[in-house]
Amino acid sequence: MGRDVLLAVLLLIVVIMLPITFGTAIILGWLVAWVIVAVESLSVHYGVVSKQLSRENFAPDKAPQPAGAENRRRIEEIERRDRGNVVVSSMYTPFVGYGQTTSTWSFALDTASPQEGKQVVPFTVHELNDHLAARVGDLKLPGVHVENLLLVNGKDLQYEVDERTRSELLPDHAGPPGARVSTDLLHELREDGKGRARPYLAIRVTGWSGELAITFFLRCALLSDRKMLFIEGSSSLLAPVRERYRIADRLLDSPTFRQWWALVAQAGLRAPLLLVGSPFSVIAGLFSPFIQHGKQRRQAQEIRHRAFDYGASFSIRDAASDQLYYRYFQQLDRELYAKTVEHRVLDALVEFLEEHDIDTNELMQRQTTIYNTGLYAGGDVNLHGSAVGVGGSVAGVFRRGQAAGAPGQPAQAGRPAAAPPANRGR
């Protein structure tokens, strides 16, 4: 804001002096704007980013508090929500904040068919859910975290969910959804299996210091008087963050002459646009409280008209994710995490049904189908895999190779090539 105020004052002086000095005012104005932008850029890069935001210097407990009680309250509320067990989405898929959906599968099993010479031992969906959670929690993978989450679309909160769910999720229609719901409500909704709000078992594996996160969402539902078991599995991937967000870890404590000159040169190119746009930036900053107040009034009107969406449309971590891997081993570890969790889930399911004397032949056939689908459609074919980014495909590799002038050959590069987004599910 301070930079924009200085540039706005400078622009006013240039406009006043222009009839008198003609082109001299423009040149002098640009030079002064260049100095202002360069000083601001150098102070931000080497006074703030390199000294406070690099891996070795960043201290969360020393982070500055946001100005204003309302902003501090919102930050605390966001922190509580991050530790909650509710995900409210405004997107088509309910897994907002967990990255791209990389694979999905589902099937139904007859749980009334016993093993030969035995009788089925009844069970509840909660017993099955707890068994799967315990077995997956035993995995020796980095950063394994298993929790029960309630997923719901933000447009359904006001009137589409039942009264008890609404009272816990939305205690105040004019406020944000609750961050947590009770275990009793999760049990009730899991028992129902068909509501607008649905509980999932979320299995998250985090590696590479948080740069790679795989989350496997699992839902089980007993239907038709407990004679059919429906099982749904979906994997989501948070890929490494984009290269431009890693600048803090590449900066030295003080710039070399080459780095100093690069920032100064960039400031000279940016200065004219920032100078012309500075009045608009200052006006936007001055009127931001009124703009925010107007936005809140529109939201209140949408709530009264039953048209408000309480869900999140994106997350910062998801938006910062790239479409490629930066290390070959990141791609391999992604496959390791996803397939290990999937295998453990399916093996634990077989184990549970066998303990209850249920015929598992059909389940084993489904298991084989899922494994084969993952092998041939999930990207396990090792065809210059370093060129295949997140959501990449073998066909995409060949297309990039042909575009590079090597018909029928994958693109060769030291880093993965960008790839098209993955489909929502297979």
Tab-separated table of C-alpha atoms in Angstrom:
chain	number	residue	atom	x	y	z
A	1	MET	CA	0.000	0.000	0.000
A	2	GLY	CA	2.851	2.394	0.843
A	3	ARG	CA	4.461	1.848	-2.545
A	4	ASP	CA	1.194	2.515	-4.366
A	5	VAL	CA	0.617	5.744	-2.423
A	6	LEU	CA	4.078	7.014	-3.377
A	7	LEU	CA	3.519	6.082	-7.011
A	8	ALA	CA	0.090	7.739	-7.044
A	9	VAL	CA	1.593	10.990	-5.719
A	10	LEU	CA	4.372	10.745	-8.305
A	11	LEU	CA	1.834	10.206	-11.084
A	12	LEU	CA	-0.076	13.294	-9.980
A	13	ILE	CA	3.128	15.369	-10.098
A	14	VAL	CA	3.955	14.023	-13.574
A	15	VAL	CA	0.476	14.934	-14.854
A	16	ILE	CA	0.760	18.452	-13.427
A	17	MET	CA	4.243	19.022	-14.867
A	18	LEU	CA	3.516	17.425	-18.246
A	19	PRO	CA	2.191	20.617	-19.989
A	20	ILE	CA	5.301	22.491	-18.861
A	21	THR	CA	8.131	19.993	-19.336
A	22	PHE	CA	6.588	17.726	-21.976
A	23	GLY	CA	8.604	14.479	-22.331
A	24	THR	CA	11.026	15.324	-19.512
A	25	ALA	CA	8.327	14.798	-16.886
A	26	ILE	CA	7.547	11.352	-18.294
A	27	ILE	CA	11.187	10.251	-18.296
A	28	LEU	CA	11.868	11.622	-14.805
A	29	GLY	CA	8.623	10.092	-13.535
A	30	TRP	CA	9.608	6.683	-14.905
A	31	LEU	CA	13.097	6.930	-13.356
A	32	VAL	CA	11.732	7.844	-9.936
A	33	ALA	CA	9.086	5.092	-10.187
A	34	TRP	CA	11.867	2.670	-11.122
A	35	VAL	CA	13.768	3.587	-7.944
A	36	ILE	CA	10.646	3.194	-5.772
A	37	VAL	CA	9.757	-0.202	-7.243
A	38	ALA	CA	13.361	-1.431	-7.101
A	39	VAL	CA	13.794	-0.459	-3.436
A	40	GLU	CA	10.496	-2.132	-2.547
A	41	SER	CA	11.389	-5.298	-4.473
A	42	LEU	CA	14.857	-5.591	-2.897
A	43	SER	CA	13.541	-4.981	0.608
A	44	VAL	CA	10.812	-7.607	0.179
A	45	HIS	CA	13.110	-10.266	-1.303
A	46	TYR	CA	16.095	-9.808	0.998
A	47	GLY	CA	14.605	-8.044	3.984
A	48	VAL	CA	11.535	-10.226	4.478
A	49	VAL	CA	11.471	-13.367	2.306
A	50	SER	CA	15.079	-14.562	2.690
A	51	LYS	CA	15.374	-13.603	6.371
A	52	GLN	CA	11.942	-14.706	7.609
A	53	LEU	CA	10.319	-17.140	5.162
A	54	SER	CA	13.079	-19.568	4.165
A	55	ARG	CA	13.043	-23.098	5.585
A	56	GLU	CA	15.857	-22.437	8.023
A	57	ASN	CA	14.531	-19.059	9.238
A	58	PHE	CA	10.754	-19.442	9.275
A	59	ALA	CA	9.267	-19.542	12.788
A	60	PRO	CA	5.453	-19.918	12.880
A	61	ASP	CA	5.243	-18.724	16.486
A	62	LYS	CA	6.879	-15.417	15.466
A	63	ALA	CA	4.596	-14.743	12.523
A	64	PRO	CA	3.006	-11.276	12.724
A	65	GLN	CA	-0.593	-11.113	13.817
A	66	PRO	CA	-3.094	-9.718	11.290
A	67	ALA	CA	-4.359	-6.224	11.969
A	68	GLY	CA	-7.826	-5.954	13.463
A	69	ALA	CA	-9.760	-8.175	15.857
A	70	GLU	CA	-12.011	-9.479	13.078
A	71	ASN	CA	-9.061	-10.677	10.978
A	72	ARG	CA	-7.462	-12.381	13.987
A	73	ARG	CA	-10.745	-14.117	14.763
A	74	ARG	CA	-10.996	-15.382	11.187
A	75	ILE	CA	-7.436	-16.764	11.282
A	76	GLU	CA	-8.204	-18.639	14.509
A	77	GLU	CA	-11.421	-19.961	12.975
A	78	ILE	CA	-9.565	-21.225	9.890
A	79	GLU	CA	-7.025	-22.960	12.137
A	80	ARG	CA	-9.819	-24.738	14.048
A	81	ARG	CA	-11.475	-25.767	10.790
A	82	ASP	CA	-8.229	-27.315	9.587
A	83	ARG	CA	-8.384	-29.606	12.632
A	84	GLY	CA	-12.088	-30.356	12.276
A	85	ASN	CA	-13.876	-33.389	10.846
A	86	VAL	CA	-16.173	-31.598	8.373
A	87	VAL	CA	-15.481	-30.755	4.703
A	88	VAL	CA	-18.024	-28.457	3.040
A	89	SER	CA	-17.515	-28.113	-0.713
A	90	SER	CA	-19.130	-26.080	-3.462
A	91	MET	CA	-17.533	-28.189	-6.190
A	92	TYR	CA	-18.815	-31.221	-8.096
A	93	THR	CA	-16.491	-33.498	-6.134
A	94	PRO	CA	-16.704	-33.274	-2.337
A	95	PHE	CA	-12.942	-33.648	-1.764
A	96	VAL	CA	-12.063	-29.950	-1.881
A	97	GLY	CA	-8.596	-29.227	-0.497
A	98	TYR	CA	-7.239	-32.708	-1.141
A	99	GLY	CA	-6.029	-32.196	-4.715
A	100	GLN	CA	-6.850	-33.941	-7.970
A	101	THR	CA	-8.905	-37.114	-7.940
A	102	THR	CA	-6.565	-39.669	-9.511
A	103	SER	CA	-8.685	-42.848	-9.325
A	104	THR	CA	-12.105	-44.038	-8.208
A	105	TRP	CA	-13.797	-47.394	-7.935
A	106	SER	CA	-16.908	-48.845	-6.355
A	107	PHE	CA	-18.739	-52.144	-6.198
A	108	ALA	CA	-21.502	-53.946	-4.312
A	109	LEU	CA	-21.148	-57.312	-2.550
A	110	ASP	CA	-23.680	-59.881	-1.428
A	111	THR	CA	-23.080	-60.242	2.305
A	112	ALA	CA	-25.852	-62.793	2.788
A	113	SER	CA	-23.889	-65.556	1.040
A	114	PRO	CA	-22.003	-67.657	3.627
A	115	GLN	CA	-18.883	-69.714	3.177
A	116	GLU	CA	-19.522	-73.373	2.459
A	117	GLY	CA	-20.816	-75.191	5.524
A	118	LYS	CA	-20.978	-72.023	7.649
A	119	GLN	CA	-23.473	-69.362	8.673
A	120	VAL	CA	-22.998	-65.633	8.229
A	121	VAL	CA	-22.028	-63.766	11.408
A	122	PRO	CA	-23.942	-60.445	11.440
A	123	PHE	CA	-21.946	-57.215	11.601
A	124	THR	CA	-22.530	-53.476	11.513
A	125	VAL	CA	-21.049	-50.934	9.136
A	126	HIS	CA	-19.356	-49.284	12.139
A	127	GLU	CA	-17.510	-52.498	12.987
A	128	LEU	CA	-16.311	-52.749	9.396
A	129	ASN	CA	-15.248	-49.082	9.353
A	130	ASP	CA	-13.310	-49.464	12.619
A	131	HIS	CA	-11.610	-52.636	11.393
A	132	LEU	CA	-10.458	-50.963	8.176
A	133	ALA	CA	-9.238	-47.888	10.066
A	134	ALA	CA	-7.218	-50.026	12.494
A	135	ARG	CA	-5.629	-52.160	9.789
A	136	VAL	CA	-4.646	-49.171	7.648
A	137	GLY	CA	-3.351	-47.308	10.696
A	138	ASP	CA	-0.766	-50.075	11.169
A	139	LEU	CA	0.930	-49.250	7.873
A	140	LYS	CA	4.563	-48.196	8.207
A	141	LEU	CA	4.287	-45.298	5.770
A	142	PRO	CA	5.435	-41.706	6.415
A	143	GLY	CA	2.861	-39.419	7.959
A	144	VAL	CA	-0.064	-41.868	7.959
A	145	HIS	CA	-3.181	-40.224	9.394
A	146	VAL	CA	-6.587	-41.925	9.550
A	147	GLU	CA	-9.749	-40.025	10.453
A	148	ASN	CA	-13.491	-40.033	9.902
A	149	LEU	CA	-14.722	-37.024	7.912
A	150	LEU	CA	-18.186	-35.784	7.051
A	151	LEU	CA	-18.461	-34.505	3.470
A	152	VAL	CA	-21.348	-32.351	2.290
A	153	ASN	CA	-22.099	-29.847	-0.466
A	154	GLY	CA	-22.514	-26.248	0.688
A	155	LYS	CA	-25.772	-25.768	-1.216
A	156	ASP	CA	-27.439	-28.566	0.759
A	157	LEU	CA	-26.814	-27.172	4.234
A	158	GLN	CA	-29.761	-24.840	4.614
A	159	TYR	CA	-32.718	-27.016	3.715
A	160	GLU	CA	-31.685	-30.285	2.072
A	161	VAL	CA	-30.107	-32.064	5.057
A	162	ASP	CA	-32.137	-33.374	7.987
A	163	GLU	CA	-32.782	-31.245	11.070
A	164	ARG	CA	-30.184	-32.854	13.341
A	165	THR	CA	-27.441	-32.632	10.725
A	166	ARG	CA	-28.324	-29.014	10.031
A	167	SER	CA	-28.309	-28.083	13.724
A	168	GLU	CA	-24.747	-29.406	14.114
A	169	LEU	CA	-23.340	-28.277	10.787
A	170	LEU	CA	-25.032	-24.883	10.628
A	171	PRO	CA	-25.929	-23.614	14.108
A	172	ASP	CA	-26.095	-20.041	12.742
A	173	HIS	CA	-27.438	-19.510	9.224
A	174	ALA	CA	-25.602	-16.184	9.027
A	175	GLY	CA	-22.278	-17.730	10.072
A	176	PRO	CA	-19.886	-20.310	8.650
A	177	PRO	CA	-20.544	-24.068	8.965
A	178	GLY	CA	-19.300	-25.818	12.086
A	179	ALA	CA	-15.827	-27.326	12.040
A	180	ARG	CA	-16.769	-30.502	13.921
A	181	VAL	CA	-19.724	-32.811	14.364
A	182	SER	CA	-20.312	-35.411	17.040
A	183	THR	CA	-19.384	-39.082	16.757
A	184	ASP	CA	-23.053	-39.947	17.262
A	185	LEU	CA	-24.026	-37.983	14.147
A	186	LEU	CA	-21.283	-39.685	12.115
A	187	HIS	CA	-22.611	-43.086	13.244
A	188	GLU	CA	-26.179	-42.123	12.388
A	189	LEU	CA	-25.282	-40.889	8.898
A	190	ARG	CA	-23.039	-43.893	8.225
A	191	GLU	CA	-25.880	-46.181	9.217
A	192	ASP	CA	-28.221	-44.391	6.800
A	193	GLY	CA	-25.716	-44.367	3.902
A	194	LYS	CA	-27.938	-42.353	1.549
A	195	GLY	CA	-28.085	-38.850	3.002
A	196	ARG	CA	-26.865	-35.581	1.517
A	197	ALA	CA	-24.064	-35.517	4.117
A	198	ARG	CA	-21.930	-38.682	4.046
A	199	PRO	CA	-19.149	-39.916	6.340
A	200	TYR	CA	-15.899	-41.141	4.797
A	201	LEU	CA	-12.840	-42.826	6.218
A	202	ALA	CA	-9.966	-40.590	5.083
A	203	ILE	CA	-6.496	-42.157	4.954
A	204	ARG	CA	-3.786	-39.582	4.311
A	205	VAL	CA	-0.111	-40.344	3.646
A	206	THR	CA	2.231	-37.341	3.595
A	207	GLY	CA	5.779	-37.520	2.285
A	208	TRP	CA	8.590	-35.301	1.003
A	209	SER	CA	8.210	-32.845	3.905
A	210	GLY	CA	4.573	-32.239	3.034
A	211	GLU	CA	5.141	-31.688	-0.685
A	212	LEU	CA	3.369	-34.937	-1.609
A	213	ALA	CA	0.101	-35.981	0.022
A	214	ILE	CA	-2.093	-38.911	-0.997
A	215	THR	CA	-5.563	-39.191	0.541
A	216	PHE	CA	-7.678	-42.296	0.073
A	217	PHE	CA	-11.390	-41.788	0.806
A	218	LEU	CA	-13.358	-44.914	1.671
A	219	ARG	CA	-17.078	-45.272	2.303
A	220	CYS	CA	-18.990	-48.432	3.222
A	221	ALA	CA	-22.771	-48.728	3.341
A	222	LEU	CA	-25.028	-51.665	4.203
A	223	LEU	CA	-28.161	-51.747	2.057
A	224	SER	CA	-31.191	-53.958	1.423
A	225	ASP	CA	-31.667	-55.038	5.039
A	226	ARG	CA	-27.902	-55.537	5.475
A	227	LYS	CA	-27.734	-58.071	2.672
A	228	MET	CA	-25.697	-55.883	0.311
A	229	LEU	CA	-22.480	-54.037	1.070
A	230	PHE	CA	-21.603	-51.040	-1.105
A	231	ILE	CA	-17.958	-49.946	-1.060
A	232	GLU	CA	-16.545	-46.803	-2.650
A	233	GLY	CA	-12.888	-45.800	-2.876
A	234	SER	CA	-11.347	-42.612	-4.239
A	235	SER	CA	-7.745	-41.364	-4.256
A	236	SER	CA	-6.727	-37.707	-4.324
A	237	LEU	CA	-3.273	-36.253	-4.844
A	238	LEU	CA	-1.711	-33.028	-3.636
A	239	ALA	CA	1.335	-32.668	-5.880
A	240	PRO	CA	4.431	-30.581	-5.102
A	241	VAL	CA	3.912	-26.816	-5.136
A	242	ARG	CA	4.882	-24.777	-8.179
A	243	GLU	CA	8.471	-23.736	-8.642
A	244	ARG	CA	7.728	-20.021	-8.250
A	245	TYR	CA	6.583	-20.609	-4.680
A	246	ARG	CA	10.004	-21.999	-3.752
A	247	ILE	CA	11.866	-18.725	-4.193
A	248	ALA	CA	12.357	-18.272	-0.440
A	249	ASP	CA	14.556	-21.370	-0.272
A	250	ARG	CA	16.766	-20.205	-3.145
A	251	LEU	CA	17.527	-16.693	-1.908
A	252	LEU	CA	20.825	-15.890	-0.219
A	253	ASP	CA	21.013	-13.632	2.824
A	254	SER	CA	22.214	-10.859	0.495
A	255	PRO	CA	22.047	-10.757	-3.315
A	256	THR	CA	24.952	-11.226	-5.667
A	257	PHE	CA	25.511	-8.468	-8.222
A	258	ARG	CA	23.774	-10.560	-10.883
A	259	GLN	CA	20.725	-11.180	-8.656
A	260	TRP	CA	20.658	-7.516	-7.639
A	261	TRP	CA	20.728	-6.379	-11.261
A	262	ALA	CA	18.019	-8.885	-12.270
A	263	LEU	CA	15.624	-7.470	-9.650
A	264	VAL	CA	16.467	-3.884	-10.587
A	265	ALA	CA	15.942	-4.609	-14.295
A	266	GLN	CA	12.590	-6.270	-13.589
A	267	ALA	CA	11.605	-3.244	-11.504
A	268	GLY	CA	12.295	-0.997	-14.505
A	269	LEU	CA	9.940	-3.068	-16.656
A	270	ARG	CA	7.225	-3.162	-13.999
A	271	ALA	CA	7.440	0.514	-13.030
A	272	PRO	CA	5.307	2.015	-15.873
A	273	LEU	CA	2.383	-0.354	-15.302
A	274	LEU	CA	2.533	0.049	-11.528
A	275	LEU	CA	2.743	3.825	-11.901
A	276	VAL	CA	-0.340	4.009	-14.124
A	277	GLY	CA	-2.274	1.539	-11.981
A	278	SER	CA	-1.344	3.044	-8.609
A	279	PRO	CA	-4.409	5.359	-8.289
A	280	PHE	CA	-6.732	2.401	-8.819
A	281	SER	CA	-4.833	0.326	-6.223
A	282	VAL	CA	-5.039	3.148	-3.676
A	283	ILE	CA	-8.761	3.662	-4.319
A	284	ALA	CA	-9.400	-0.080	-4.010
A	285	GLY	CA	-7.545	-0.134	-0.684
A	286	LEU	CA	-9.488	2.846	0.661
A	287	PHE	CA	-12.839	1.418	-0.368
A	288	SER	CA	-12.119	-2.207	0.605
A	289	PRO	CA	-14.150	-1.962	3.874
A	290	PHE	CA	-17.171	-0.751	1.900
A	291	ILE	CA	-16.652	-3.463	-0.735
A	292	GLN	CA	-16.470	-6.105	1.999
A	293	HIS	CA	-19.602	-4.720	3.641
A	294	GLY	CA	-21.449	-4.874	0.316
A	295	LYS	CA	-20.318	-8.459	-0.199
A	296	GLN	CA	-21.648	-9.413	3.230
A	297	ARG	CA	-24.990	-7.769	2.451
A	298	ARG	CA	-25.258	-9.764	-0.788
A	299	GLN	CA	-24.447	-12.949	1.093
A	300	ALA	CA	-27.112	-12.186	3.695
A	301	GLN	CA	-29.633	-11.643	0.901
A	302	GLU	CA	-28.672	-14.964	-0.712
A	303	ILE	CA	-29.143	-16.699	2.640
A	304	ARG	CA	-32.636	-15.225	3.000
A	305	HIS	CA	-33.483	-16.353	-0.533
A	306	ARG	CA	-32.097	-19.854	0.119
A	307	ALA	CA	-29.512	-19.443	-2.634
A	308	PHE	CA	-26.279	-19.209	-0.629
A	309	ASP	CA	-23.508	-21.770	-1.047
A	310	TYR	CA	-21.647	-22.383	2.238
A	311	GLY	CA	-19.010	-24.570	0.607
A	312	ALA	CA	-15.395	-23.877	-0.290
A	313	SER	CA	-14.559	-23.678	-3.996
A	314	PHE	CA	-10.782	-24.070	-3.634
A	315	SER	CA	-7.940	-24.358	-1.131
A	316	ILE	CA	-4.659	-22.448	-1.153
A	317	ARG	CA	-2.572	-25.636	-1.014
A	318	ASP	CA	-4.533	-27.176	-3.877
A	319	ALA	CA	-4.265	-24.009	-5.973
A	320	ALA	CA	-0.477	-23.940	-5.415
A	321	SER	CA	-0.005	-27.533	-6.609
A	322	ASP	CA	1.805	-28.088	-9.871
A	323	GLN	CA	0.960	-30.453	-12.719
A	324	LEU	CA	4.322	-32.202	-12.675
A	325	TYR	CA	6.801	-33.880	-10.389
A	326	TYR	CA	10.197	-32.338	-9.645
A	327	ARG	CA	11.898	-35.591	-8.691
A	328	TYR	CA	11.602	-39.030	-10.237
A	329	PHE	CA	11.248	-40.554	-6.767
A	330	GLN	CA	8.240	-38.337	-6.012
A	331	GLN	CA	6.296	-40.070	-8.763
A	332	LEU	CA	7.409	-43.493	-7.528
A	333	ASP	CA	6.478	-42.643	-3.943
A	334	ARG	CA	3.063	-41.450	-5.054
A	335	GLU	CA	2.477	-44.896	-6.595
A	336	LEU	CA	3.913	-46.552	-3.483
A	337	TYR	CA	1.621	-44.689	-1.088
A	338	ALA	CA	-1.545	-45.034	-3.180
A	339	LYS	CA	-1.157	-48.720	-4.002
A	340	THR	CA	-0.030	-49.731	-0.520
A	341	VAL	CA	-3.094	-48.117	1.053
A	342	GLU	CA	-5.423	-49.564	-1.575
A	343	HIS	CA	-3.997	-53.073	-1.132
A	344	ARG	CA	-4.262	-52.861	2.649
A	345	VAL	CA	-7.882	-51.683	2.450
A	346	LEU	CA	-8.939	-54.501	0.133
A	347	ASP	CA	-6.977	-57.134	2.076
A	348	ALA	CA	-8.518	-55.924	5.337
A	349	LEU	CA	-11.965	-56.116	3.752
A	350	VAL	CA	-11.371	-59.734	2.719
A	351	GLU	CA	-10.080	-60.497	6.196
A	352	PHE	CA	-13.154	-58.940	7.853
A	353	LEU	CA	-15.652	-60.801	5.688
A	354	GLU	CA	-13.852	-64.114	6.221
A	355	GLU	CA	-13.978	-63.542	9.981
A	356	HIS	CA	-17.755	-63.235	9.604
A	357	ASP	CA	-17.968	-66.410	7.474
A	358	ILE	CA	-19.050	-64.546	4.326
A	359	ASP	CA	-18.117	-65.920	0.910
A	360	THR	CA	-15.305	-63.725	-0.472
A	361	ASN	CA	-14.943	-65.175	-3.979
A	362	GLU	CA	-16.776	-62.247	-5.558
A	363	LEU	CA	-14.705	-59.759	-3.561
A	364	MET	CA	-11.456	-61.365	-4.680
A	365	GLN	CA	-12.556	-61.067	-8.300
A	366	ARG	CA	-13.291	-57.373	-7.730
A	367	GLN	CA	-9.919	-57.026	-6.039
A	368	THR	CA	-8.129	-58.482	-9.052
A	369	THR	CA	-10.030	-56.153	-11.390
A	370	ILE	CA	-9.027	-53.090	-9.364
A	371	TYR	CA	-5.384	-54.151	-9.302
A	372	ASN	CA	-5.364	-54.766	-13.056
A	373	THR	CA	-7.066	-51.438	-13.733
A	374	GLY	CA	-4.440	-49.693	-11.623
A	375	LEU	CA	-1.661	-51.437	-13.550
A	376	TYR	CA	-2.785	-50.694	-17.077
A	377	ALA	CA	-4.939	-47.572	-16.731
A	378	GLY	CA	-3.379	-45.969	-13.678
A	379	GLY	CA	-0.036	-45.118	-15.244
A	380	ASP	CA	2.188	-47.926	-13.974
A	381	VAL	CA	3.567	-48.693	-17.430
A	382	ASN	CA	7.102	-47.344	-17.227
A	383	LEU	CA	7.435	-45.484	-20.524
A	384	HIS	CA	9.930	-42.736	-19.714
A	385	GLY	CA	7.848	-42.054	-16.620
A	386	SER	CA	9.798	-38.899	-15.737
A	387	ALA	CA	8.065	-37.201	-18.663
A	388	VAL	CA	4.607	-38.011	-17.340
A	389	GLY	CA	3.334	-35.408	-14.906
A	390	VAL	CA	0.386	-35.599	-12.546
A	391	GLY	CA	-2.587	-36.756	-14.551
A	392	GLY	CA	-0.355	-37.605	-17.508
A	393	SER	CA	-0.918	-40.417	-19.968
A	394	VAL	CA	1.130	-42.565	-22.312
A	395	ALA	CA	-0.623	-40.962	-25.289
A	396	GLY	CA	0.300	-37.534	-23.963
A	397	VAL	CA	3.961	-38.530	-23.817
A	398	PHE	CA	3.919	-39.641	-27.455
A	399	ARG	CA	2.154	-36.443	-28.507
A	400	ARG	CA	4.773	-34.316	-26.777
A	401	GLY	CA	7.524	-36.401	-28.350
A	402	GLN	CA	6.063	-35.916	-31.809
A	403	ALA	CA	5.696	-32.189	-31.225
A	404	ALA	CA	9.381	-32.087	-30.313
A	405	GLY	CA	10.287	-33.555	-33.692
A	406	ALA	CA	10.805	-37.189	-32.641
A	407	PRO	CA	7.832	-39.139	-34.077
A	408	GLY	CA	6.767	-42.037	-31.922
A	409	GLN	CA	9.246	-41.234	-29.138
A	410	PRO	CA	8.531	-39.734	-25.718
A	411	ALA	CA	9.811	-36.267	-24.975
A	412	GLN	CA	13.237	-36.311	-23.364
A	413	ALA	CA	13.763	-33.762	-20.649
A	414	GLY	CA	15.539	-33.338	-17.387
A	415	ARG	CA	12.252	-32.432	-15.731
A	416	PRO	CA	8.726	-33.741	-16.211
A	417	ALA	CA	6.707	-32.108	-18.954
A	418	ALA	CA	3.384	-30.506	-18.124
A	419	ALA	CA	0.401	-32.825	-18.545
A	420	PRO	CA	-3.323	-32.339	-19.051
A	421	PRO	CA	-5.533	-32.509	-15.955
A	422	ALA	CA	-6.708	-35.948	-14.901
A	423	ASN	CA	-10.328	-36.989	-15.317
A	424	ARG	CA	-12.569	-36.953	-12.273
A	425	GLY	CA	-12.588	-40.723	-12.177
A	426	ARG	CA	-12.077	-43.825	-14.213
